[in-house]
Each structure stands twice: as C-alpha cells, then as structure tokens.
XYZ file of C-alpha atoms in Angstrom:
208
model
C 79.582 140.716 79.463
C 76.050 140.957 78.016
C 75.643 139.005 74.460
C 73.143 141.951 73.188
C 75.702 144.686 72.530
C 74.350 148.014 73.895
C 73.140 150.689 71.678
C 75.503 153.130 70.379
C 74.589 157.205 70.792
C 76.391 159.681 68.558
C 76.081 162.734 70.716
C 76.144 165.180 67.693
C 74.173 166.544 65.088
C 76.941 167.102 62.997
C 75.787 165.665 59.540
C 79.181 165.012 58.482
C 80.299 162.396 61.722
C 76.966 160.440 61.244
C 78.238 159.902 57.315
C 81.584 158.401 59.313
C 79.620 156.322 61.416
C 76.831 155.231 58.632
C 79.773 154.344 56.050
C 81.490 151.889 58.663
C 79.064 150.228 59.507
C 78.163 150.861 62.910
C 74.917 151.402 64.081
C 74.130 154.038 66.233
C 71.581 156.194 67.288
C 71.579 159.925 67.321
C 70.903 162.685 70.345
C 72.395 165.642 69.800
C 73.779 167.484 73.142
C 72.174 170.502 74.260
C 75.676 172.334 75.994
C 76.905 175.809 75.393
C 79.908 175.554 74.097
C 80.904 178.705 74.677
C 81.002 178.741 79.123
C 83.967 175.599 78.450
C 86.020 177.461 75.926
C 86.044 180.691 77.332
C 87.077 179.190 80.732
C 89.857 176.863 78.947
C 91.340 179.458 77.052
C 91.381 181.666 80.284
C 93.228 179.247 82.271
C 96.304 177.813 82.188
C 96.497 175.019 80.103
C 96.007 178.326 77.573
C 100.008 179.049 77.653
C 101.031 175.632 76.058
C 102.313 175.663 72.644
C 99.112 174.606 71.101
C 96.936 176.540 73.381
C 94.103 175.732 75.051
C 93.251 173.476 71.761
C 93.723 170.134 73.176
C 92.757 170.761 76.987
C 89.255 172.191 74.559
C 88.533 168.864 72.314
C 88.767 167.208 75.253
C 86.546 168.488 77.753
C 84.076 169.421 74.953
C 83.926 166.272 73.612
C 83.599 164.424 77.203
C 80.936 166.711 78.240
C 78.697 166.039 74.877
C 79.037 161.632 76.114
C 78.097 163.173 79.648
C 74.832 164.978 78.958
C 74.096 162.579 76.370
C 74.554 160.195 78.787
C 72.556 160.643 81.554
C 69.269 160.550 80.110
C 70.795 157.447 78.189
C 72.561 155.680 81.250
C 72.940 152.340 79.615
C 73.921 153.555 76.773
C 77.108 153.515 74.980
C 77.689 157.729 74.513
C 79.668 158.812 71.861
C 80.737 162.790 72.239
C 83.195 164.827 69.551
C 84.564 167.975 69.467
C 87.186 169.829 67.240
C 89.348 173.164 67.744
C 92.020 174.666 65.015
C 94.938 176.634 66.244
C 97.379 178.423 64.507
C 99.967 178.882 66.810
C 98.422 179.488 70.690
C 94.774 181.314 68.826
C 91.886 179.211 68.967
C 89.405 179.575 66.155
C 85.670 178.600 66.351
C 83.846 177.550 63.187
C 83.454 180.664 60.886
C 80.465 183.139 61.148
C 79.702 183.721 57.332
C 82.044 183.250 54.370
C 83.432 186.240 54.909
C 84.585 184.920 57.697
C 85.859 182.003 55.992
C 87.048 183.681 53.027
C 89.436 186.028 55.600
C 90.580 182.865 57.866
C 91.692 180.851 55.110
C 93.410 183.744 53.193
C 95.185 183.932 57.088
C 96.308 180.866 56.931
C 97.928 180.355 54.007
C 100.994 178.461 53.657
C 101.020 177.683 56.982
C 101.115 174.943 59.398
C 98.462 174.315 61.923
C 96.651 172.156 63.977
C 93.292 170.626 64.513
C 93.111 169.504 67.970
C 90.314 166.445 68.176
C 88.624 164.717 70.937
C 86.204 161.958 71.535
C 84.735 160.120 74.263
C 82.790 157.559 75.381
C 80.158 157.462 78.664
C 78.004 155.428 80.321
C 75.640 156.529 83.526
C 76.218 159.692 82.920
C 80.365 159.747 82.720
C 83.139 159.003 80.613
C 84.481 155.641 80.695
C 86.977 156.290 78.263
C 88.629 159.132 75.829
C 91.133 160.079 72.922
C 93.291 162.635 71.900
C 94.016 163.186 67.873
C 96.034 166.168 67.000
C 95.958 166.963 62.986
C 99.156 168.715 61.436
C 98.134 170.204 58.412
C 99.273 173.013 56.093
C 97.724 174.799 52.986
C 99.430 175.655 50.153
C 100.086 179.305 48.205
C 97.325 179.536 46.698
C 95.394 182.818 44.227
C 93.674 184.228 45.283
C 91.542 183.693 42.322
C 91.680 179.533 43.732
C 90.079 180.964 46.912
C 87.203 182.396 44.971
C 86.675 179.626 42.855
C 86.934 177.209 45.901
C 83.709 179.116 47.781
C 81.739 179.722 45.000
C 82.004 175.410 44.769
C 81.743 174.442 48.039
C 79.303 176.975 49.079
C 78.713 177.672 52.808
C 78.319 174.650 53.643
C 82.079 174.673 54.820
C 80.898 177.080 57.865
C 79.730 173.852 59.463
C 83.592 172.734 59.708
C 85.882 174.795 62.223
C 88.552 174.618 59.174
C 86.335 175.513 56.422
C 87.869 172.545 54.617
C 85.509 170.529 52.747
C 88.486 167.845 52.569
C 86.325 165.498 51.106
C 85.451 167.414 48.220
C 87.140 170.193 46.291
C 88.828 171.274 50.234
C 91.354 169.062 49.026
C 93.076 171.365 46.698
C 93.913 173.920 49.815
C 96.572 171.680 51.262
C 99.975 171.005 50.411
C 100.016 168.161 53.563
C 98.239 167.006 56.019
C 99.615 164.720 58.805
C 97.171 162.918 59.972
C 93.751 160.142 58.697
C 91.531 161.252 56.944
C 88.189 160.257 59.765
C 89.827 162.795 62.331
C 90.372 165.203 59.951
C 86.500 165.871 59.248
C 86.126 165.603 63.328
C 86.300 162.067 64.060
C 88.791 160.289 65.342
C 87.218 156.974 64.056
C 89.554 153.737 64.191
C 91.137 153.784 68.076
C 86.872 154.515 68.496
C 86.087 151.319 67.078
C 88.701 149.161 68.506
C 87.044 150.359 72.189
C 83.255 149.741 70.511
C 84.948 146.142 70.463
C 86.791 146.155 73.431
C 82.837 146.520 75.198
C 81.735 144.608 72.686
C 79.789 146.599 71.147
C 80.452 145.992 68.087
C 82.018 142.436 66.674
C 85.768 141.604 67.500
C-alpha cells in the first residue's frame, strides 16, 4: 500500500456531516453528489423491500449512500469517496426532510411519545464502484412533551431543523425532545463515524 494516504472526499453538502469529520480531524474535500433521490426512493418504496418490518427504510439509506459515493467517485476515481444518507421510519412509513416549519411541527407532534427508527447508511467508493458500505439503525423515543414546549423548541431551533429528516437538532435544544436513545451521537446526526474511521484506517487513509 502506498505511503501517501488517498484523498478523502465527502459526497455531501451537509454541514453537519462535514463538521463531524472536521471535529474528528479527518482530512477531506467536499464534492456534493448531484442525484435525484426521489427516483431511487420511489423505486424502493414500491419494491418487495417495502414489505419488511421497517418498510424500505434500511434499503433506501444504504442505496442512496452508495449512489452518492459512486457518482462522485466516477469523476474522482483515485479518491476514497464517502456517501451517506439517512431515512426515518415510524412503522413502515418513510419520512423525508420536512418541507417547512408547519410540517416539522406536525411531524414532531405525531412522533410524540412513540418509538421510531433512523436508518443510517454510509458507503465508500473508489473508481466509481462501492468498496465498502455499512448500515446503522438508531432507535429513538420522544417524550410526551407539551404543545408549549414544542412551540418553544421550534422558535428556539429555527428553520435549521428543516435540514434534518427528524427535525431534531439533537446537538442543541433538540436533546430535550427525547425520552430515550439507543444509538451513538454520530449516527443520529447522519454519519456512522466510528465504523467509517475503522475502514479508513484499514485502507491506509488514516493513521493506525
């Protein structure tokens, strides 16, 4: 293996994912993937995978992570390209990012007091092909918060929550939404960082 570490590219425009990688001191470049996620989501939501216990959530998260990594990797074949995606399900129903604050409010109220899942997918591609992928489910339960708290949360958090599929802002006041969380902080924010770093070390992109 070459002594010169390969270039690492994050195929995402997510500021949260980029900040997680910067916080871990991972050297990387940003090249957002240009794909139409709705087409792939629609195909999988109407496939046999959607009949599983959690609908098509696991397959969508992994498939989108691979697609993002591969499309950027084709233009940067010598780099290690990271693709990541996250899908939220309540039962078998999959949810996208809320379109506006009204939808965010309605969703948070719907999820109040209920367990749900975040499905996180991350993939590495090189030469236009996926060479590694990982799926991380996160189990979360929101507490029975009041309407007054929900109004306070939305006013305090602002429209930044629209960039999160769960409208959580867990790194801030969103922590007050929850009764219990069974996962790790990085995965909930959209990037299963620990297994990703382990693979980057194995590939010689990070020091062992």
